[in-house]
Tab-separated table of C-alpha atoms and ligand atoms in Angstrom:
chain	number	residue	atom	x	y	z
A	5	MET	CA	20.830	64.974	26.004
A	6	SER	CA	19.620	67.442	28.397
A	7	ALA	CA	20.086	71.730	27.503
A	8	ILE	CA	23.557	73.237	28.485
A	9	GLU	CA	22.263	75.885	31.272
A	10	THR	CA	24.664	79.190	31.470
A	11	ASP	CA	24.614	82.808	31.216
A	12	VAL	CA	25.510	84.396	27.826
A	13	ILE	CA	26.043	82.275	25.020
A	14	ILE	CA	28.077	83.988	22.573
A	15	VAL	CA	27.816	82.703	18.717
A	16	GLY	CA	30.683	83.461	17.134
A	17	ALA	CA	34.317	82.778	18.822
A	18	GLY	CA	36.081	85.530	16.106
A	19	PRO	CA	38.028	88.374	18.342
A	20	VAL	CA	35.143	90.009	19.518
A	21	GLY	CA	32.998	87.189	20.679
A	22	LEU	CA	36.748	86.307	22.635
A	23	PHE	CA	37.106	89.697	23.876
A	24	ALA	CA	33.020	89.549	24.787
A	25	VAL	CA	34.377	86.547	27.278
A	26	PHE	CA	36.491	88.814	28.735
A	27	GLU	CA	34.417	91.503	29.515
A	28	LEU	CA	31.561	89.861	30.431
A	29	GLY	CA	33.680	87.745	33.090
A	30	LEU	CA	35.215	90.704	35.055
A	31	LEU	CA	31.132	90.891	35.978
A	32	ASP	CA	30.769	87.189	36.968
A	33	LEU	CA	28.491	86.344	34.116
A	34	LYS	CA	29.591	82.948	32.682
A	35	CYS	CA	30.292	82.135	28.738
A	36	HIS	CA	29.803	79.320	26.086
A	37	LEU	CA	30.749	80.407	22.384
A	38	ILE	CA	29.700	78.258	19.361
A	39	ASP	CA	32.041	78.109	16.012
A	40	ILE	CA	31.592	76.685	12.965
A	41	LEU	CA	35.626	76.436	12.276
A	42	ASP	CA	37.703	74.025	13.933
A	43	ARG	CA	39.591	76.854	16.343
A	44	PRO	CA	38.674	80.320	17.932
A	45	GLY	CA	39.994	83.431	15.618
A	46	GLY	CA	37.541	83.932	13.111
A	47	GLN	CA	38.899	86.359	10.064
A	48	CYS	CA	42.240	86.675	12.185
A	49	THR	CA	42.696	83.533	12.045
A	50	GLU	CA	41.201	82.051	8.952
A	51	LEU	CA	42.312	84.675	6.575
A	52	TYR	CA	45.047	86.114	7.958
A	53	PRO	CA	47.096	84.494	10.658
A	54	GLU	CA	50.325	85.543	10.524
A	55	LYS	CA	49.590	88.574	8.811
A	56	PRO	CA	50.569	91.747	11.060
A	57	ILE	CA	47.279	93.769	12.745
A	58	PHE	CA	48.830	97.433	13.074
A	59	ASP	CA	45.870	98.752	14.626
A	60	ILE	CA	44.878	97.361	17.776
A	61	PRO	CA	45.406	100.272	20.486
A	62	GLY	CA	48.888	99.623	22.513
A	63	ILE	CA	49.864	97.481	20.690
A	64	PRO	CA	52.235	98.151	17.550
A	65	HIS	CA	52.302	95.202	15.276
A	66	ILE	CA	50.532	91.870	16.264
A	67	THR	CA	49.087	89.094	13.849
A	68	GLY	CA	46.156	87.859	13.767
A	69	GLN	CA	47.305	84.297	14.796
A	70	GLY	CA	49.111	86.314	17.729
A	71	LEU	CA	45.793	88.227	18.328
A	72	THR	CA	43.948	85.196	19.251
A	73	ASP	CA	46.692	83.711	20.983
A	74	GLN	CA	46.655	86.616	23.367
A	75	LEU	CA	42.371	87.018	23.662
A	76	MET	CA	42.847	83.064	24.876
A	77	ALA	CA	45.159	84.132	27.361
A	78	GLN	CA	43.693	86.800	28.647
A	79	ILE	CA	40.141	84.975	28.827
A	80	LYS	CA	41.286	82.170	30.332
A	81	PRO	CA	40.752	83.315	33.692
A	82	PHE	CA	36.893	82.969	33.302
A	83	ALA	CA	37.398	79.359	31.823
A	84	PRO	CA	34.636	79.395	28.881
A	85	GLN	CA	33.001	76.790	27.004
A	86	PHE	CA	33.726	76.296	23.614
A	87	HIS	CA	31.278	73.949	20.911
A	88	LEU	CA	33.778	74.053	17.893
A	89	SER	CA	33.029	73.279	14.197
A	90	GLN	CA	29.137	73.625	15.530
A	91	SER	CA	26.854	75.604	13.670
A	92	ALA	CA	24.441	77.732	15.517
A	93	THR	CA	21.564	76.728	13.460
A	94	ALA	CA	17.998	77.712	15.730
A	95	LEU	CA	17.509	80.894	18.452
A	96	LYS	CA	13.551	80.564	20.112
A	97	LYS	CA	12.510	81.638	23.429
A	98	ARG	CA	11.655	79.539	26.080
A	99	ASP	CA	8.562	79.476	28.458
A	100	ASP	CA	10.391	80.441	31.148
A	101	GLY	CA	12.169	83.943	29.130
A	102	LYS	CA	15.229	82.636	28.582
A	103	TRP	CA	16.728	81.768	25.018
A	104	GLN	CA	17.683	78.343	23.393
A	105	ILE	CA	20.349	78.069	20.795
A	106	THR	CA	20.648	74.753	19.079
A	107	THR	CA	24.215	73.618	17.232
A	108	ASP	CA	24.133	71.247	13.721
A	109	ASP	CA	25.761	68.448	16.487
A	110	GLU	CA	22.115	68.963	18.834
A	111	VAL	CA	23.704	70.793	21.299
A	112	GLU	CA	21.238	72.546	23.127
A	113	ILE	CA	22.727	75.690	25.184
A	114	VAL	CA	19.926	78.228	27.462
A	115	ALA	CA	20.619	81.705	28.823
A	116	PRO	CA	19.071	84.827	28.999
A	117	VAL	CA	20.753	86.771	27.124
A	118	VAL	CA	22.662	85.505	22.891
A	119	VAL	CA	25.197	87.791	21.706
A	120	ILE	CA	25.677	87.486	18.229
A	121	ALA	CA	29.598	87.826	17.111
A	122	ALA	CA	28.707	86.388	14.086
A	123	GLY	CA	31.228	88.506	11.617
A	124	ALA	CA	30.233	88.236	8.425
A	125	GLY	CA	28.474	85.126	8.841
A	126	THR	CA	29.900	81.576	7.553
A	127	PHE	CA	32.346	82.687	5.111
A	128	VAL	CA	33.822	80.034	1.753
A	129	SER	CA	36.189	81.214	-0.860
A	130	LYS	CA	35.233	81.009	-4.301
A	131	ARG	CA	36.036	77.987	-6.646
A	132	PRO	CA	37.414	78.405	-9.498
A	133	PRO	CA	35.218	76.030	-12.385
A	134	LEU	CA	38.081	73.636	-12.650
A	135	PRO	CA	37.062	70.098	-12.892
A	136	GLY	CA	38.371	68.154	-10.273
A	137	ILE	CA	39.475	70.937	-8.326
A	138	ASP	CA	37.631	69.552	-5.057
A	139	SER	CA	39.887	66.218	-5.247
A	140	TYR	CA	43.241	68.345	-4.241
A	141	GLU	CA	41.796	70.669	-1.722
A	142	GLY	CA	43.526	70.549	1.916
A	143	LYS	CA	46.520	68.199	-0.098
A	144	SER	CA	47.821	71.166	-3.150
A	145	VAL	CA	44.856	73.758	-3.737
A	146	PHE	CA	44.450	76.183	-0.551
A	147	TYR	CA	42.556	79.177	-0.277
A	148	ALA	CA	44.156	80.662	2.524
A	149	VAL	CA	47.585	80.642	3.937
A	150	LYS	CA	47.807	78.965	7.255
A	151	LYS	CA	51.469	77.819	7.650
A	152	MET	CA	53.895	79.486	5.785
A	153	GLU	CA	56.276	76.364	6.053
A	154	ALA	CA	53.738	74.193	3.854
A	155	PHE	CA	54.738	76.212	1.359
A	156	ARG	CA	58.818	75.940	1.546
A	157	ASP	CA	60.595	75.064	-1.179
A	158	LYS	CA	57.507	74.281	-3.492
A	159	HIS	CA	56.678	75.630	-7.137
A	160	VAL	CA	53.815	77.568	-5.653
A	161	VAL	CA	51.060	79.430	-8.531
A	162	ILE	CA	48.873	82.364	-6.910
A	163	ALA	CA	46.197	82.994	-8.966
A	164	GLY	CA	44.054	86.584	-8.436
A	165	GLY	CA	44.569	90.357	-8.959
A	166	GLY	CA	43.501	91.279	-5.334
A	167	ASP	CA	45.292	92.308	-2.147
A	168	SER	CA	45.263	88.392	-1.011
A	169	ALA	CA	47.674	87.230	-4.551
A	170	LEU	CA	49.573	89.778	-4.407
A	171	ASP	CA	49.996	89.828	-0.592
A	172	TRP	CA	50.907	86.023	-0.352
A	173	THR	CA	52.938	86.274	-3.650
A	174	LEU	CA	55.055	88.915	-1.679
A	175	ASN	CA	54.912	86.910	1.499
A	176	LEU	CA	55.806	83.507	0.030
A	177	GLN	CA	58.327	84.739	-2.648
A	178	PRO	CA	61.478	84.016	0.102
A	179	ILE	CA	60.799	80.324	0.519
A	180	ALA	CA	59.109	79.174	-2.434
A	181	LYS	CA	60.663	77.047	-5.253
A	182	SER	CA	59.117	79.170	-7.673
A	183	LEU	CA	55.886	81.250	-7.858
A	184	THR	CA	53.624	82.035	-10.720
A	185	LEU	CA	51.710	84.704	-10.091
A	186	VAL	CA	48.513	84.159	-12.344
A	187	HIS	CA	45.721	86.829	-13.152
A	188	HIS	CA	43.324	87.318	-15.906
A	189	ARG	CA	44.478	90.875	-17.293
A	190	ASP	CA	47.944	93.151	-16.496
A	191	GLY	CA	46.059	95.343	-14.288
A	192	PHE	CA	45.432	94.645	-10.207
A	193	ARG	CA	42.464	95.631	-7.486
A	194	ALA	CA	45.418	95.308	-4.615
A	195	ALA	CA	47.229	98.276	-3.297
A	196	PRO	CA	49.552	99.683	-5.558
A	197	HIS	CA	52.534	99.229	-3.231
A	198	SER	CA	51.852	96.081	-3.409
A	199	VAL	CA	51.857	96.013	-6.915
A	200	GLU	CA	54.933	97.561	-7.697
A	201	ARG	CA	56.914	95.482	-5.065
A	202	MET	CA	55.325	92.224	-7.389
A	203	ARG	CA	56.946	94.111	-10.423
A	204	ALA	CA	60.035	94.662	-9.187
A	205	LEU	CA	60.243	91.172	-8.025
A	206	GLN	CA	59.201	89.675	-11.792
A	207	ALA	CA	61.712	92.816	-13.251
A	208	GLU	CA	64.958	90.400	-10.823
A	209	GLY	CA	63.652	87.208	-12.115
A	210	LYS	CA	62.457	86.175	-8.520
A	211	ILE	CA	58.849	85.271	-9.580
A	212	GLN	CA	57.389	85.101	-12.874
A	213	PHE	CA	53.887	86.875	-13.669
A	214	HIS	CA	51.487	85.653	-16.390
A	215	VAL	CA	48.509	87.565	-18.479
A	216	ALA	CA	46.418	83.739	-18.169
A	217	SER	CA	43.625	82.095	-16.604
A	218	MET	CA	43.546	78.177	-15.589
A	219	LYS	CA	41.799	75.641	-17.503
A	220	ALA	CA	42.925	72.541	-15.738
A	221	LEU	CA	44.327	70.403	-13.059
A	222	SER	CA	47.005	67.975	-13.357
A	223	GLY	CA	48.150	65.436	-10.403
A	224	THR	CA	48.440	62.057	-9.431
A	225	ASP	CA	46.811	60.994	-6.274
A	226	CYS	CA	45.297	64.030	-4.971
A	227	VAL	CA	48.729	65.961	-5.362
A	228	LEU	CA	49.005	68.234	-8.323
A	229	GLU	CA	51.808	68.650	-10.727
A	230	SER	CA	50.764	70.832	-13.211
A	231	VAL	CA	48.270	73.589	-13.906
A	232	THR	CA	47.297	74.029	-17.288
A	233	LEU	CA	47.323	77.827	-18.235
A	234	VAL	CA	45.656	79.470	-21.584
A	235	GLY	CA	47.441	82.989	-22.345
A	236	ALA	CA	45.614	86.189	-23.634
A	237	ASP	CA	46.816	84.567	-27.631
A	238	LYS	CA	45.219	81.397	-26.643
A	239	LYS	CA	48.327	79.444	-26.649
A	240	GLU	CA	48.191	76.854	-23.706
A	241	TRP	CA	50.989	75.018	-21.598
A	242	GLU	CA	51.774	73.152	-18.462
A	243	GLN	CA	52.992	75.561	-15.403
A	244	LYS	CA	54.772	72.736	-12.427
A	245	ALA	CA	52.771	73.504	-9.415
A	246	ASP	CA	53.017	71.715	-6.137
A	247	MET	CA	50.527	74.052	-4.555
A	248	LEU	CA	47.959	76.575	-6.073
A	249	LEU	CA	46.482	78.857	-4.480
A	250	PRO	CA	43.139	80.883	-5.684
A	251	PHE	CA	42.544	84.256	-4.793
A	252	PHE	CA	39.124	84.870	-6.330
A	253	GLY	CA	37.422	86.304	-3.459
A	254	LEU	CA	34.864	85.329	-0.797
A	255	THR	CA	31.118	83.675	-0.391
A	256	ILE	CA	29.883	85.306	2.748
A	257	LYS	CA	26.587	83.636	3.341
A	258	LEU	CA	25.102	84.812	6.714
A	259	GLY	CA	24.041	81.411	7.252
A	260	PRO	CA	21.484	79.753	9.779
A	261	ILE	CA	21.172	83.660	11.476
A	262	ALA	CA	19.155	84.521	8.583
A	263	GLU	CA	16.274	81.943	9.735
A	264	PHE	CA	16.513	83.457	13.595
A	265	GLY	CA	13.740	85.525	13.023
A	266	LEU	CA	16.233	88.534	13.926
A	267	ASN	CA	15.311	92.072	12.164
A	268	LEU	CA	18.381	92.261	9.520
A	269	HIS	CA	19.284	95.272	6.806
A	270	GLU	CA	21.236	94.009	4.148
A	271	ASN	CA	22.323	90.754	5.914
A	272	LEU	CA	23.180	92.718	9.341
A	273	ILE	CA	22.158	93.172	12.379
A	274	PRO	CA	20.807	96.643	13.398
A	275	VAL	CA	21.644	97.336	17.034
A	276	ASP	CA	21.431	100.473	19.085
A	277	THR	CA	25.069	102.327	20.060
A	278	ALA	CA	24.113	102.321	23.918
A	279	LYS	CA	23.897	98.285	24.424
A	280	PHE	CA	24.845	97.222	21.291
A	281	GLU	CA	20.902	94.984	21.702
A	282	SER	CA	19.011	94.277	19.029
A	283	SER	CA	15.639	95.251	18.117
A	284	THR	CA	14.949	91.663	20.079
A	285	PRO	CA	15.558	92.033	23.841
A	286	GLY	CA	18.447	90.066	25.188
A	287	ILE	CA	19.545	89.643	21.686
A	288	PHE	CA	22.975	91.391	21.156
A	289	ALA	CA	24.846	91.926	18.284
A	290	ILE	CA	28.797	92.986	17.996
A	291	GLY	CA	31.789	92.928	16.097
A	292	ASP	CA	31.016	92.863	12.024
A	293	ILE	CA	27.545	91.577	12.250
A	294	ASN	CA	25.954	94.382	13.112
A	295	THR	CA	25.165	97.745	12.397
A	296	TYR	CA	24.318	101.188	13.042
A	297	PRO	CA	25.143	105.070	11.955
A	298	GLY	CA	28.853	105.795	11.477
A	299	LYS	CA	29.543	101.843	11.844
A	300	LEU	CA	33.862	100.595	11.149
A	301	LYS	CA	34.187	96.956	10.436
A	302	LEU	CA	37.236	96.942	13.316
A	303	ILE	CA	38.450	94.700	15.876
A	304	LEU	CA	38.649	97.520	18.134
A	305	CYS	CA	34.947	99.065	17.614
A	306	GLY	CA	33.876	95.459	17.926
A	307	PHE	CA	35.729	95.454	22.031
A	308	HIS	CA	34.581	98.811	22.690
A	309	GLU	CA	31.148	97.047	21.600
A	310	ALA	CA	31.503	94.414	23.630
A	311	ALA	CA	32.443	96.212	26.791
A	312	LEU	CA	29.174	98.305	26.607
A	313	MET	CA	27.085	94.755	25.572
A	314	ALA	CA	28.922	93.629	28.908
A	315	GLN	CA	27.416	96.124	31.208
A	316	ALA	CA	23.388	95.538	29.619
A	317	ALA	CA	23.296	91.943	29.995
A	318	PHE	CA	24.704	92.090	33.580
A	319	HIS	CA	21.266	93.702	34.148
A	320	ILE	CA	19.579	90.776	32.377
A	321	CYS	CA	21.010	88.052	33.789
A	322	ARG	CA	21.094	89.553	37.306
A	323	PRO	CA	18.494	91.562	37.656
A	324	ASN	CA	18.478	92.253	41.292
A	325	GLU	CA	21.992	92.778	41.231
A	326	LYS	CA	23.517	96.518	41.590
A	327	LEU	CA	26.399	97.192	38.747
A	328	ARG	CA	29.692	99.058	39.931
A	329	PHE	CA	31.985	100.197	37.640
A	330	GLN	CA	35.281	99.201	38.775
A	331	TYR	CA	38.763	99.319	37.487
A	332	THR	CA	41.127	96.467	37.051
A	333	THR	CA	43.918	98.683	37.847
A	334	SER	CA	42.440	99.317	41.241
A	335	SER	CA	39.772	96.523	42.140
A	336	SER	CA	40.878	93.834	44.518
A	337	SER	CA	37.799	92.250	43.280
A	338	LEU	CA	38.691	92.241	39.567
A	339	GLN	CA	41.971	90.658	40.060
A	340	LYS	CA	40.913	88.174	41.803
A	341	LYS	CA	38.971	86.859	39.126
A	342	LEU	CA	41.733	87.265	36.761
A	343	GLY	CA	43.541	85.700	39.275
A	344	VAL	CA	46.883	88.397	39.889
A	345	ALA	CA	45.128	89.474	43.572
B	25	FAD	C1	42.518	90.153	5.123
B	25	FAD	C2	41.897	91.234	6.305
B	25	FAD	C3	42.635	91.960	6.673
B	25	FAD	C4	41.933	92.942	8.047
B	25	FAD	N1	42.906	93.554	8.752
B	25	FAD	C5	42.209	94.075	9.697
B	25	FAD	C6	43.115	95.397	10.781
B	25	FAD	O1	43.790	95.459	10.228
B	25	FAD	N2	42.786	95.534	11.919
B	25	FAD	C7	40.998	95.877	12.033
B	25	FAD	O2	40.559	96.459	12.785
B	25	FAD	N3	39.974	94.503	11.450
B	25	FAD	C8	41.256	93.669	9.928
B	25	FAD	N4	40.339	92.830	9.650
B	25	FAD	C9	38.797	92.812	10.323
B	25	FAD	C10	38.579	91.989	11.207
B	25	FAD	O3	39.242	91.032	10.550
B	25	FAD	C11	37.078	91.803	11.616
B	25	FAD	O4	36.520	93.394	11.929
B	25	FAD	C12	36.996	91.074	12.885
B	25	FAD	O5	37.907	89.885	12.497
B	25	FAD	C13	35.188	91.094	12.886
B	25	FAD	O6	35.449	90.136	14.171
B	25	FAD	P1	34.264	89.963	14.762
B	25	FAD	O7	34.663	89.016	15.865
B	25	FAD	O8	32.928	90.013	14.770
B	25	FAD	O9	33.784	88.574	13.313
B	25	FAD	P2	35.030	87.233	12.579
B	25	FAD	O10	36.093	87.468	12.457
B	25	FAD	O11	34.437	87.077	11.026
B	25	FAD	O12	34.196	85.693	13.262
B	25	FAD	C14	33.038	85.577	13.313
B	25	FAD	C15	32.662	84.363	13.370
B	25	FAD	O13	31.474	83.750	14.187
B	25	FAD	C16	31.130	81.992	13.151
B	25	FAD	N5	30.210	82.247	12.747
B	25	FAD	C17	29.580	82.905	12.298
B	25	FAD	N6	27.855	82.585	11.880
B	25	FAD	C18	28.107	81.379	12.398
B	25	FAD	C19	26.713	80.428	12.875
B	25	FAD	N7	25.805	80.005	12.275
B	25	FAD	N8	27.625	79.438	14.529
B	25	FAD	C20	28.930	79.035	14.032
B	25	FAD	N9	29.545	80.188	14.534
B	25	FAD	C21	29.579	81.207	13.660
B	25	FAD	C22	32.178	82.351	11.978
B	25	FAD	O14	32.527	81.042	11.566
B	25	FAD	C23	33.440	82.805	12.766
B	25	FAD	O15	34.703	82.214	13.581
B	25	FAD	C24	41.100	92.782	8.684
B	25	FAD	C25	40.187	91.742	7.726
B	25	FAD	C26	40.294	90.786	6.445
B	25	FAD	C27	39.891	90.054	6.018
């Protein structure tokens, strides 16, 4: 298969990669995005699709999925090409000076600019060491809540003591048939107000909380029926469970990007703060994957980085063209590109 030619290759279709399409599109730069996940949105859709975000400028609150949907609508006029469920596995410089990215589906994409918007890389939930747990995963055992409705009228067991465990205890309690929180100690890493609300629900008898650890899973045809719990006093019992949500943290793996030959500092890509370019010319890094003095891993910071990156990328992609700074409010040419003029 011959290589696809484009202006910019974006590795990572999280919120920052998506917004980069918008900023690049305003400058007439076409993008191809690669993401190992099967849909855009990165952490927003993978880790907290139904949780509200309160610090997106001008939007008082929006869920992770809602923000992704809005970004997808915003970039629609620029018709970005997505290569989903594919990992960007190799980066090489070609003789003509352009960059080539190859995916694990053997798709080759060539462009003068590569934007790494890979967040923390590929993230994998830590799996509890329970025999046979893999056979229940995706049916009865989940490491993220993608659709709350799937938990309606179910006996739900949540394991863990961090924010995810407590947040989902509070969010799922009203719709679950029963909700049991299991943690190995009577103390939590989660936000104190979440712990207080959980304790109040426990006092009202609306949830059960056990200081216990999980020992085994039982079920039929990969459908969970109960979890064997072991209390602090070493007593064991069967806890009825249709669904188990273990929240034991994430293992973040940078993945193939570590092999791209880029300068890395603690698995992050150092960039300058004028262009957000790495020390390799033509390779930019924006969003959670980059590092610079004062860096904050916030979506709004990634959006700013995307805007400045796009200006610099333009000069690489169109070395003989002048870039005129324009506002979307007043530029009829930008409005034409957006399909609103
Ligand atoms: C529970 C939680 C709550 C949060 N709340 C807020 C909040 O309220 N406000 C806020 O501003 N931020 C919040 N954040 C942080 C915010 O989600 C991140 O800052 C944001 O997602 C970073 O966006 P990104 O596009 O840089 O990276 P990501 O969202 O991590 O997306 C990166 C994408 O790159 C892909 N990828 C990585 N490596 C490869 C590869 N080799 N090949 C192909 N694809 C690859 C990944 O699959 C992923 O989809 C929260 C995070 C969490 C976990």
